[in-house]
Coordinates of C-alpha atoms and ligand atoms in Angstrom, one line a residue:
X243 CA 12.4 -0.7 -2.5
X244 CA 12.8 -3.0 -5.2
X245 CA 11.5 -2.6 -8.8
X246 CA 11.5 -5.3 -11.2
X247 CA 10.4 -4.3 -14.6
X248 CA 8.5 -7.2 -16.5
X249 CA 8.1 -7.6 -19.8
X250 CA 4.5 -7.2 -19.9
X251 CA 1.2 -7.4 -17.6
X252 CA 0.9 -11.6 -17.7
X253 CA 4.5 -11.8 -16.2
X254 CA 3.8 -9.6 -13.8
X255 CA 0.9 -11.4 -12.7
X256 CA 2.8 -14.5 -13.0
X257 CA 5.6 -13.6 -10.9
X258 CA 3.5 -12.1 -8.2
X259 CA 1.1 -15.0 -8.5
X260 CA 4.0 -16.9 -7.8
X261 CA 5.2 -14.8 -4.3
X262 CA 2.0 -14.9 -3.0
X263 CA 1.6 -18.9 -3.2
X264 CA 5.2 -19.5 -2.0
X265 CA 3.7 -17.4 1.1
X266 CA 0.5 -19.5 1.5
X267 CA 3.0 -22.5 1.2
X268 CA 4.9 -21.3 4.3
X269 CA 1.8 -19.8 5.9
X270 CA -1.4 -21.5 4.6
X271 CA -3.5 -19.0 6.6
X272 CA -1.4 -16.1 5.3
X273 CA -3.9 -12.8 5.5
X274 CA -3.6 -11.7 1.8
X275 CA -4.8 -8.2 1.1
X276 CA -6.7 -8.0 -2.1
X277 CA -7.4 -4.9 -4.9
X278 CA -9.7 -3.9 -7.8
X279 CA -9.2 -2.4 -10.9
X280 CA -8.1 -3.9 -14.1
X281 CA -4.5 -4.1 -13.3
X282 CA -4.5 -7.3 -10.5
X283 CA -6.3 -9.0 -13.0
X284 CA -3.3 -11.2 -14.0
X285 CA -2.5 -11.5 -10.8
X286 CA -5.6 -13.6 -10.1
X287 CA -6.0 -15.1 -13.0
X288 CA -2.5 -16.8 -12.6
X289 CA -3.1 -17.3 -9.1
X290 CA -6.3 -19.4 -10.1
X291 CA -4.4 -21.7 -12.4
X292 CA -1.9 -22.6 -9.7
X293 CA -4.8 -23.8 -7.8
X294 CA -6.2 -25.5 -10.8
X295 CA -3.5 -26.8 -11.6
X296 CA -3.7 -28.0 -7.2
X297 CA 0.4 -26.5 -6.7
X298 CA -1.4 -23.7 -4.4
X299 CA -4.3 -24.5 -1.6
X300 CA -5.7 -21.3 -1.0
X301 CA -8.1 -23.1 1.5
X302 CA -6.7 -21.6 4.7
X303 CA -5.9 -18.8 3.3
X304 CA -7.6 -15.1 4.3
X305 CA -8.3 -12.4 2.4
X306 CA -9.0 -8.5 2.9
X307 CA -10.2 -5.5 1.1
X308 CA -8.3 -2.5 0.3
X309 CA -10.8 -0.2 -0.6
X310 CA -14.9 0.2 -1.0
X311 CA -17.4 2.8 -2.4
X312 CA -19.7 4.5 0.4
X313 CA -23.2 4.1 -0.6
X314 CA -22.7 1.8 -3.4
X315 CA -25.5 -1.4 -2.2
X316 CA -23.1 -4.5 -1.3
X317 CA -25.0 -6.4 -4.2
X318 CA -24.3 -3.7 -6.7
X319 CA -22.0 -5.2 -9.5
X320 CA -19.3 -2.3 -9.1
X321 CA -19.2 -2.0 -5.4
X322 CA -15.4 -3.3 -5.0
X323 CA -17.2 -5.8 -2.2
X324 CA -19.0 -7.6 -5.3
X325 CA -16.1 -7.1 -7.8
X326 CA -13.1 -8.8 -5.4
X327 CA -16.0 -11.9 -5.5
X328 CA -16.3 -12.4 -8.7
X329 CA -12.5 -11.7 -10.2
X330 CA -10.7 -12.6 -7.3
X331 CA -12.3 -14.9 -4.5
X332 CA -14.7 -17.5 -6.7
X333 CA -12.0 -18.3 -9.3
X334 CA -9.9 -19.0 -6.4
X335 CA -12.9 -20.7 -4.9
X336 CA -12.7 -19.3 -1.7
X337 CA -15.5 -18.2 0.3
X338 CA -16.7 -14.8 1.8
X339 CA -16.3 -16.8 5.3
X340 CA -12.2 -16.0 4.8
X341 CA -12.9 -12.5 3.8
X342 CA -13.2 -9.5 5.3
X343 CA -14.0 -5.8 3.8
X344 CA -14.9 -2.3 5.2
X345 CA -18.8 -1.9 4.9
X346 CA -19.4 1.0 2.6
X347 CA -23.2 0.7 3.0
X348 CA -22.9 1.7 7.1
X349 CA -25.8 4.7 8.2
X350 CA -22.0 5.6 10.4
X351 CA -19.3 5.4 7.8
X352 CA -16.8 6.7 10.6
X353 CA -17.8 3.7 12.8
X354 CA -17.1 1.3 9.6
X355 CA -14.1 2.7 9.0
X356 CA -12.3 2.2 12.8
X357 CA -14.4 -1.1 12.7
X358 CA -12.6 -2.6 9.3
X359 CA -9.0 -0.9 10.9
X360 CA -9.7 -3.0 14.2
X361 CA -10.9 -6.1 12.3
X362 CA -7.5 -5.8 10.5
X363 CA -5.5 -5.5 13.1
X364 CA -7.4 -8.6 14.8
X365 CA -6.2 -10.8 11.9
X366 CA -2.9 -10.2 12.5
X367 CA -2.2 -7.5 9.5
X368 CA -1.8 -8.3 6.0
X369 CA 1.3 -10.7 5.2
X370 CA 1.2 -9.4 1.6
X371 CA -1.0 -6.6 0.4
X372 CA -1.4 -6.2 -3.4
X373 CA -1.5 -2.7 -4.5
X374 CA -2.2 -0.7 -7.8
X375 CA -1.6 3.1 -8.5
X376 CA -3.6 5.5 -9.8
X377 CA -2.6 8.4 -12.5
X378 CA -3.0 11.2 -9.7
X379 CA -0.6 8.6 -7.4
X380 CA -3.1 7.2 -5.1
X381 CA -2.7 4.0 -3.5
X382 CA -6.0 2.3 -2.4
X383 CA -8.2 5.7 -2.5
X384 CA -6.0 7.9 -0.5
X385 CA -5.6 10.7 -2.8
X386 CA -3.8 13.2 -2.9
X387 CA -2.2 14.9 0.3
X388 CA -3.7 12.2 2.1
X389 CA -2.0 11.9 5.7
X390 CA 0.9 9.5 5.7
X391 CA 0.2 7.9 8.7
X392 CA -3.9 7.8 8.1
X393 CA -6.1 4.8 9.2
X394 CA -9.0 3.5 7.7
X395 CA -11.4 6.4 7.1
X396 CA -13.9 8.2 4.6
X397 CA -12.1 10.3 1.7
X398 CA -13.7 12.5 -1.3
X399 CA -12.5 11.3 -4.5
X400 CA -10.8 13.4 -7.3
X401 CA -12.3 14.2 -10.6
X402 CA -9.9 12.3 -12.2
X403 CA -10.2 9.5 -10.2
X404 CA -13.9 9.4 -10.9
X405 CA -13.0 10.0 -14.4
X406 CA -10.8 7.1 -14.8
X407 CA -13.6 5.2 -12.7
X408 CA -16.4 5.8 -15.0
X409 CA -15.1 3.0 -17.3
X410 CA -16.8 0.7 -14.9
X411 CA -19.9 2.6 -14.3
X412 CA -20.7 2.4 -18.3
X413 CA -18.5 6.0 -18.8
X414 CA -21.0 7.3 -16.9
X415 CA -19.0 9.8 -14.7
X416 CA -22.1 10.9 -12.5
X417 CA -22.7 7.1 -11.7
X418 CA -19.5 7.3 -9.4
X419 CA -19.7 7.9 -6.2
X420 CA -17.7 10.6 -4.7
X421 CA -16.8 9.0 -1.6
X422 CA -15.0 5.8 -0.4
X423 CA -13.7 3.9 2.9
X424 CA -10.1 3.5 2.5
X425 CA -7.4 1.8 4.5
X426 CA -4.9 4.7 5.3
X427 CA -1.6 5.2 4.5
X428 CA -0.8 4.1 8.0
X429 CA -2.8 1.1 7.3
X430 CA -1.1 0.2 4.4
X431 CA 2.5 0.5 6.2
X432 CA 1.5 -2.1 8.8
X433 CA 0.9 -5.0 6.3
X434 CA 4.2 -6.5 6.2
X435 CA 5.4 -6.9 2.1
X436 CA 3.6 -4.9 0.0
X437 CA 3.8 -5.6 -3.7
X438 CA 2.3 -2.7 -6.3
X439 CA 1.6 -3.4 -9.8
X440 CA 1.7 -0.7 -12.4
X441 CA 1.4 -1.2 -15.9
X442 CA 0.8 0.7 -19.4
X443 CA 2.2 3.9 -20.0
X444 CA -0.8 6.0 -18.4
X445 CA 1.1 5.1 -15.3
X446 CA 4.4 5.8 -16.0
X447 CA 4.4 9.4 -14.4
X448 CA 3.1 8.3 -11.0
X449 CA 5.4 5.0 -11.0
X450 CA 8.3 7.6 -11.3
X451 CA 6.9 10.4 -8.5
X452 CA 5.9 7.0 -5.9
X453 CA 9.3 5.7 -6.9
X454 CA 12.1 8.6 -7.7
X455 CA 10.2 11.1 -6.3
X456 CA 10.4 12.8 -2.6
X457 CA 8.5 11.5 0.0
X458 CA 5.3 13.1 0.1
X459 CA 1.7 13.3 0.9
X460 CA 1.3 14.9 -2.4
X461 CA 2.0 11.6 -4.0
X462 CA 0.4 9.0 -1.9
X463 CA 2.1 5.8 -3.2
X464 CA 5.9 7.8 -2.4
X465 CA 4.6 6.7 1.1
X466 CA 5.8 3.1 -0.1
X467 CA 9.7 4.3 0.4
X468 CA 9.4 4.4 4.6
X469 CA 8.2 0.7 4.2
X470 CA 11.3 -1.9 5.0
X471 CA 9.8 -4.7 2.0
X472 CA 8.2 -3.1 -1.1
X473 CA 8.0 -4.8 -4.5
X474 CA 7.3 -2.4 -7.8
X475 CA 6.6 -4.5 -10.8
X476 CA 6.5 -2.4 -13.8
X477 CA 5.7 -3.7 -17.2
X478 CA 8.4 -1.4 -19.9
X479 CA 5.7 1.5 -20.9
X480 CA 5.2 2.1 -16.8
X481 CA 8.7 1.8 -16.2
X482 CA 9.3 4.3 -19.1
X483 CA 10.1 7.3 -16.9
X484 CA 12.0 5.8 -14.3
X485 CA 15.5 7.3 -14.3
X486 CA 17.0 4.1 -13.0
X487 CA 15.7 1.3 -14.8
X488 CA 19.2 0.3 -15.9
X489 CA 20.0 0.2 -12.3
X490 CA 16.5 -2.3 -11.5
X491 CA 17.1 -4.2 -14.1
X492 CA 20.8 -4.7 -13.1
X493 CA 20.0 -5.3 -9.5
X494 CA 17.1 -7.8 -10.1
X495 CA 18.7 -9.8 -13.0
X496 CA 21.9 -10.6 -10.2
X497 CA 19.5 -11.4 -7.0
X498 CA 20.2 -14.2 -5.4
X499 CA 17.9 -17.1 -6.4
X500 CA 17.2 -18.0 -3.1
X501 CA 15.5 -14.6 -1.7
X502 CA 12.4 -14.4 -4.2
X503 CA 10.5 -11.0 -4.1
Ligands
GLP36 C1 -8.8 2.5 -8.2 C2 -8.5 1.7 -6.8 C3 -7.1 1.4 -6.6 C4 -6.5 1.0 -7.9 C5 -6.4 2.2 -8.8 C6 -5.9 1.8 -10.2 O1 -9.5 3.7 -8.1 N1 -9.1 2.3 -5.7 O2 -7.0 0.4 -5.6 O3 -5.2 0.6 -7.7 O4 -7.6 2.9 -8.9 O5 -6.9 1.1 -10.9 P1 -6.5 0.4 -12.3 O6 -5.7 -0.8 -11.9 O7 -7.8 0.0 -12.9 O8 -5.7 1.3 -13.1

Protein backbone atom coordinates (compact mmCIF):
# COMPACT_ATOMS: atom_id res chain seq x y z
CA UNK A 1 0.00 0.00 0.00
CA UNK A 2 1.20 3.27 -0.62
CA UNK A 3 0.48 6.47 1.34
CA UNK A 4 1.29 9.83 0.15
CA UNK A 5 0.52 12.56 2.58
CA UNK A 6 -0.52 15.91 0.86
CA UNK A 7 -0.24 19.03 2.05
CA UNK A 8 -3.85 19.74 2.14
CA UNK A 9 -7.34 18.54 0.59
CA UNK A 10 -6.86 20.55 -3.08
CA UNK A 11 -3.53 18.68 -3.68
CA UNK A 12 -5.00 15.75 -3.01
CA UNK A 13 -7.68 16.19 -5.31
CA UNK A 14 -5.24 17.45 -7.71
CA UNK A 15 -2.96 14.63 -7.77
CA UNK A 16 -5.71 12.07 -7.92
CA UNK A 17 -7.41 14.18 -10.50
CA UNK A 18 -4.35 13.88 -12.27
CA UNK A 19 -4.08 9.64 -11.99
CA UNK A 20 -7.38 9.23 -13.02
CA UNK A 21 -7.03 11.36 -16.40
CA UNK A 22 -3.55 9.83 -17.22
CA UNK A 23 -5.87 6.48 -17.03
CA UNK A 24 -8.65 7.85 -19.33
CA UNK A 25 -5.59 8.87 -21.53
CA UNK A 26 -4.52 5.24 -21.83
CA UNK A 27 -7.98 3.85 -21.62
CA UNK A 28 -10.56 6.46 -22.71
CA UNK A 29 -13.34 4.09 -21.75
CA UNK A 30 -11.67 3.42 -18.37
CA UNK A 31 -14.79 2.22 -15.86
CA UNK A 32 -14.10 4.80 -13.05
CA UNK A 33 -15.80 4.06 -9.81
CA UNK A 34 -17.19 7.20 -8.21
CA UNK A 35 -18.04 8.29 -4.24
CA UNK A 36 -20.02 10.84 -2.20
CA UNK A 37 -19.35 12.73 0.67
CA UNK A 38 -17.55 15.99 1.05
CA UNK A 39 -14.19 14.57 0.85
CA UNK A 40 -14.00 13.63 -3.34
CA UNK A 41 -15.08 16.95 -3.77
CA UNK A 42 -11.59 18.18 -4.89
CA UNK A 43 -11.25 15.39 -6.71
CA UNK A 44 -13.91 16.41 -9.16
CA UNK A 45 -13.65 19.69 -9.02
CA UNK A 46 -9.94 19.37 -10.41
CA UNK A 47 -11.03 16.68 -12.57
CA UNK A 48 -13.51 19.20 -14.24
CA UNK A 49 -11.00 21.84 -14.89
CA UNK A 50 -8.78 19.44 -16.75
CA UNK A 51 -11.66 18.91 -19.04
CA UNK A 52 -12.25 22.62 -19.17
CA UNK A 53 -9.28 23.28 -19.64
CA UNK A 54 -9.89 20.10 -22.87
CA UNK A 55 -6.23 18.05 -21.42
CA UNK A 56 -8.79 15.26 -20.29
CA UNK A 57 -11.93 13.79 -22.58
CA UNK A 58 -14.00 12.13 -20.29
CA UNK A 59 -16.32 11.32 -23.27
CA UNK A 60 -15.71 7.56 -23.34
CA UNK A 61 -15.23 7.30 -20.17
CA UNK A 62 -17.70 5.12 -17.64
CA UNK A 63 -18.68 5.70 -14.44
CA UNK A 64 -20.13 3.64 -11.29
CA UNK A 65 -21.59 4.09 -7.96
CA UNK A 66 -20.14 2.96 -4.80
CA UNK A 67 -22.86 3.22 -2.60
CA UNK A 68 -26.85 4.20 -2.38
CA UNK A 69 -29.55 4.80 0.28
CA UNK A 70 -32.55 2.18 0.22
CA UNK A 71 -35.78 3.93 0.07
CA UNK A 72 -34.38 7.30 -0.53
CA UNK A 73 -36.68 8.36 -4.13
CA UNK A 74 -33.98 8.48 -7.05
CA UNK A 75 -34.95 12.28 -7.45
CA UNK A 76 -34.47 13.01 -3.89
CA UNK A 77 -31.50 15.60 -3.54
CA UNK A 78 -29.50 13.35 -1.08
CA UNK A 79 -30.02 9.97 -2.57
CA UNK A 80 -26.11 9.38 -3.52
CA UNK A 81 -27.86 8.52 -7.22
CA UNK A 82 -28.79 12.49 -7.44
CA UNK A 83 -25.67 13.73 -5.55
CA UNK A 84 -22.81 11.85 -7.94
CA UNK A 85 -25.02 13.98 -10.85
CA UNK A 86 -24.77 17.01 -9.72
CA UNK A 87 -21.02 17.11 -8.03
CA UNK A 88 -19.52 14.66 -10.06
CA UNK A 89 -21.05 13.66 -13.60
CA UNK A 90 -22.51 17.31 -15.00
CA UNK A 91 -19.42 19.24 -14.17
CA UNK A 92 -17.68 16.61 -16.01
CA UNK A 93 -20.48 16.82 -18.51
CA UNK A 94 -21.05 13.39 -18.75
CA UNK A 95 -24.29 11.79 -19.07
CA UNK A 96 -26.30 9.19 -16.92
CA UNK A 97 -26.00 6.94 -20.32
CA UNK A 98 -22.17 6.16 -19.00
CA UNK A 99 -23.29 5.56 -15.54
CA UNK A 100 -24.33 2.90 -13.77
CA UNK A 101 -25.59 2.69 -9.84
CA UNK A 102 -27.38 0.12 -7.55
CA UNK A 103 -31.13 1.00 -7.50
CA UNK A 104 -31.96 1.85 -3.86
CA UNK A 105 -35.61 2.42 -4.65
CA UNK A 106 -36.13 -1.61 -5.77
CA UNK A 107 -39.65 -3.38 -3.93
CA UNK A 108 -36.49 -6.46 -3.91
CA UNK A 109 -33.43 -4.70 -2.56
CA UNK A 110 -31.66 -8.27 -2.61
CA UNK A 111 -32.33 -8.55 -6.35
CA UNK A 112 -30.77 -4.86 -6.82
CA UNK A 113 -28.10 -5.67 -5.06
CA UNK A 114 -26.82 -9.10 -7.18
CA UNK A 115 -28.15 -7.05 -10.10
CA UNK A 116 -25.62 -3.78 -9.64
CA UNK A 117 -22.68 -6.74 -8.56
CA UNK A 118 -23.53 -8.44 -12.13
CA UNK A 119 -23.78 -5.22 -13.98
CA UNK A 120 -20.33 -4.50 -12.55
CA UNK A 121 -18.78 -7.34 -13.33
CA UNK A 122 -20.27 -6.88 -17.06
CA UNK A 123 -18.33 -3.71 -17.44
CA UNK A 124 -15.32 -5.17 -16.90
CA UNK A 125 -14.64 -4.03 -13.06
CA UNK A 126 -13.64 -0.71 -12.02
CA UNK A 127 -10.08 0.41 -13.39
CA UNK A 128 -9.86 2.95 -10.57
CA UNK A 129 -12.33 3.17 -7.70
CA UNK A 130 -12.27 6.29 -5.58
CA UNK A 131 -12.79 5.69 -2.03
CA UNK A 132 -13.38 7.81 1.28
CA UNK A 133 -13.42 6.47 4.98
CA UNK A 134 -15.62 6.94 7.52
CA UNK A 135 -14.75 7.71 11.47
CA UNK A 136 -16.07 4.12 12.45
CA UNK A 137 -13.59 2.79 9.35
CA UNK A 138 -16.09 1.99 6.79
CA UNK A 139 -15.37 2.01 3.24
CA UNK A 140 -18.37 2.54 0.92
CA UNK A 141 -21.14 1.55 3.69
CA UNK A 142 -19.70 -1.69 4.86
CA UNK A 143 -19.52 -1.03 8.47
CA UNK A 144 -18.23 -2.49 10.78
CA UNK A 145 -17.49 -6.40 10.85
CA UNK A 146 -18.67 -6.33 7.54
CA UNK A 147 -17.52 -9.70 5.72
CA UNK A 148 -14.27 -9.19 3.83
CA UNK A 149 -15.10 -10.93 0.97
CA UNK A 150 -18.94 -9.46 0.83
CA UNK A 151 -20.74 -8.60 -2.55
CA UNK A 152 -23.04 -6.01 -3.22
CA UNK A 153 -25.78 -6.30 -0.59
CA UNK A 154 -28.22 -4.44 1.88
CA UNK A 155 -26.41 -3.25 5.31
CA UNK A 156 -27.90 -1.42 8.56
CA UNK A 157 -26.02 1.67 9.16
CA UNK A 158 -24.41 2.70 12.53
CA UNK A 159 -25.49 5.47 14.70
CA UNK A 160 -22.63 7.20 14.03
CA UNK A 161 -22.70 6.87 10.57
CA UNK A 162 -26.12 8.31 10.54
CA UNK A 163 -24.87 10.90 12.87
CA UNK A 164 -22.14 12.12 10.66
CA UNK A 165 -24.75 11.75 7.75
CA UNK A 166 -27.32 14.06 9.13
CA UNK A 167 -25.12 17.02 7.92
CA UNK A 168 -26.73 16.38 4.64
CA UNK A 169 -30.24 15.70 5.68
CA UNK A 170 -30.36 19.44 7.44
CA UNK A 171 -28.79 17.75 10.99
CA UNK A 172 -31.76 16.05 10.93
CA UNK A 173 -30.58 12.49 12.24
CA UNK A 174 -34.17 10.85 11.83
CA UNK A 175 -34.15 12.03 8.06
CA UNK A 176 -31.44 9.27 7.50
CA UNK A 177 -32.19 6.24 6.40
CA UNK A 178 -31.01 3.30 8.20
CA UNK A 179 -30.29 1.13 5.38
CA UNK A 180 -28.10 1.16 2.16
CA UNK A 181 -26.96 -1.07 -1.01
CA UNK A 182 -23.35 -1.32 -0.76
CA UNK A 183 -20.67 -2.83 -3.00
CA UNK A 184 -18.91 -5.42 -0.60
CA UNK A 185 -15.74 -5.70 0.50
CA UNK A 186 -15.22 -8.35 -2.12
CA UNK A 187 -16.54 -5.88 -4.56
CA UNK A 188 -14.24 -3.34 -3.78
CA UNK A 189 -11.15 -5.91 -4.05
CA UNK A 190 -11.97 -6.73 -7.72
CA UNK A 191 -11.64 -3.13 -9.03
CA UNK A 192 -8.11 -3.01 -10.02
CA UNK A 193 -6.31 0.39 -8.25
CA UNK A 194 -8.16 1.71 -5.60
CA UNK A 195 -7.28 5.17 -4.43
CA UNK A 196 -8.86 6.47 -0.79
CA UNK A 197 -8.86 9.90 0.32
CA UNK A 198 -8.94 10.86 3.86
CA UNK A 199 -8.58 14.21 5.09
CA UNK A 200 -9.02 16.41 8.43
CA UNK A 201 -8.16 15.17 11.58
CA UNK A 202 -11.69 13.50 12.42
CA UNK A 203 -10.09 10.81 10.32
CA UNK A 204 -6.93 10.37 11.51
CA UNK A 205 -7.87 7.33 13.82
CA UNK A 206 -9.44 5.21 11.09
CA UNK A 207 -6.55 6.18 8.51
CA UNK A 208 -4.21 4.64 11.15
CA UNK A 209 -6.44 1.27 12.13
CA UNK A 210 -7.24 0.85 7.82
CA UNK A 211 -3.52 1.51 7.42
CA UNK A 212 -1.18 0.24 10.58
CA UNK A 213 -3.72 -1.69 11.92
CA UNK A 214 -4.43 -5.67 11.62
CA UNK A 215 -6.39 -6.90 9.03
CA UNK A 216 -9.83 -7.03 10.14
CA UNK A 217 -13.43 -7.02 9.55
CA UNK A 218 -13.65 -4.80 12.58
CA UNK A 219 -12.09 -2.05 10.47
CA UNK A 220 -13.46 -2.35 7.12
CA UNK A 221 -11.01 -0.09 5.06
CA UNK A 222 -7.89 -2.56 6.82
CA UNK A 223 -9.42 -4.84 4.03
CA UNK A 224 -7.41 -2.42 1.55
CA UNK A 225 -3.91 -4.21 2.68
CA UNK A 226 -4.83 -7.78 0.76
CA UNK A 227 -5.26 -5.53 -2.43
CA UNK A 228 -1.93 -5.69 -4.76
CA UNK A 229 -2.42 -1.48 -5.88
CA UNK A 230 -3.78 0.83 -3.08
CA UNK A 231 -3.19 4.54 -2.98
CA UNK A 232 -3.80 6.49 0.69
CA UNK A 233 -3.64 10.13 0.28
CA UNK A 234 -3.68 11.80 3.52
CA UNK A 235 -3.71 15.52 3.94
CA UNK A 236 -1.10 16.19 7.51
CA UNK A 237 -4.12 16.31 10.30
CA UNK A 238 -5.34 12.65 8.76
CA UNK A 239 -2.00 11.42 8.53
CA UNK A 240 -1.41 12.68 12.15
CA UNK A 241 -1.57 9.26 13.75
CA UNK A 242 0.23 7.30 11.37
CA UNK A 243 3.35 5.78 12.95
CA UNK A 244 5.22 5.83 9.75
CA UNK A 245 4.70 9.01 8.03
CA UNK A 246 8.42 9.57 7.98
CA UNK A 247 8.75 6.36 6.31
CA UNK A 248 5.63 7.60 3.40
CA UNK A 249 7.00 10.61 3.07
CA UNK A 250 10.51 9.16 2.48
CA UNK A 251 9.32 6.44 0.12
CA UNK A 252 7.02 8.81 -2.00
CA UNK A 253 9.36 11.87 -2.21
CA UNK A 254 12.24 9.13 -3.94
CA UNK A 255 9.59 7.22 -6.46
CA UNK A 256 10.55 6.99 -9.53
CA UNK A 257 9.01 9.70 -11.79
CA UNK A 258 7.93 7.40 -14.29
CA UNK A 259 5.50 4.97 -12.14
CA UNK A 260 2.79 7.74 -11.07
CA UNK A 261 0.29 6.50 -8.31
C1 LIG B 1 -20.27 8.03 3.64
C2 LIG B 1 -20.11 7.20 2.35
C3 LIG B 1 -18.69 6.82 2.10
C4 LIG B 1 -17.81 7.99 2.43
C5 LIG B 1 -17.82 8.24 3.91
C6 LIG B 1 -17.07 9.49 4.34
O1 LIG B 1 -21.20 7.57 4.53
N1 LIG B 1 -20.95 6.05 2.26
O2 LIG B 1 -18.52 6.37 0.76
O3 LIG B 1 -16.49 7.71 2.06
O4 LIG B 1 -19.11 8.20 4.44
O5 LIG B 1 -17.75 10.65 3.98
P1 LIG B 1 -17.07 12.08 4.04
O6 LIG B 1 -16.15 12.14 2.88
O7 LIG B 1 -18.20 13.07 3.87
O8 LIG B 1 -16.39 12.19 5.33
Amino acid sequence: MEVVIVPDAKAGGELIAGAVADLIGRKPEALIGVITGSTPLPIYQALAERVRAGSVDVSKARFAQLDEYVGLPADHPESYRSVLRRECLEPLGVGLDAFIGPDGTATDVQAAADSYDRALVEAGGADLQLLGIGTDGHIGFNEPCSSLASRTRIKTLTEQTRVDNARFFGGDIDAVPHHVLTQGIGTILSARHLVLLATGEQKADAVAAAVEGPVAAVCPGSALQLHPHVTVVVDEAAASKLKLAGYFRHAYDNKPEWQGI
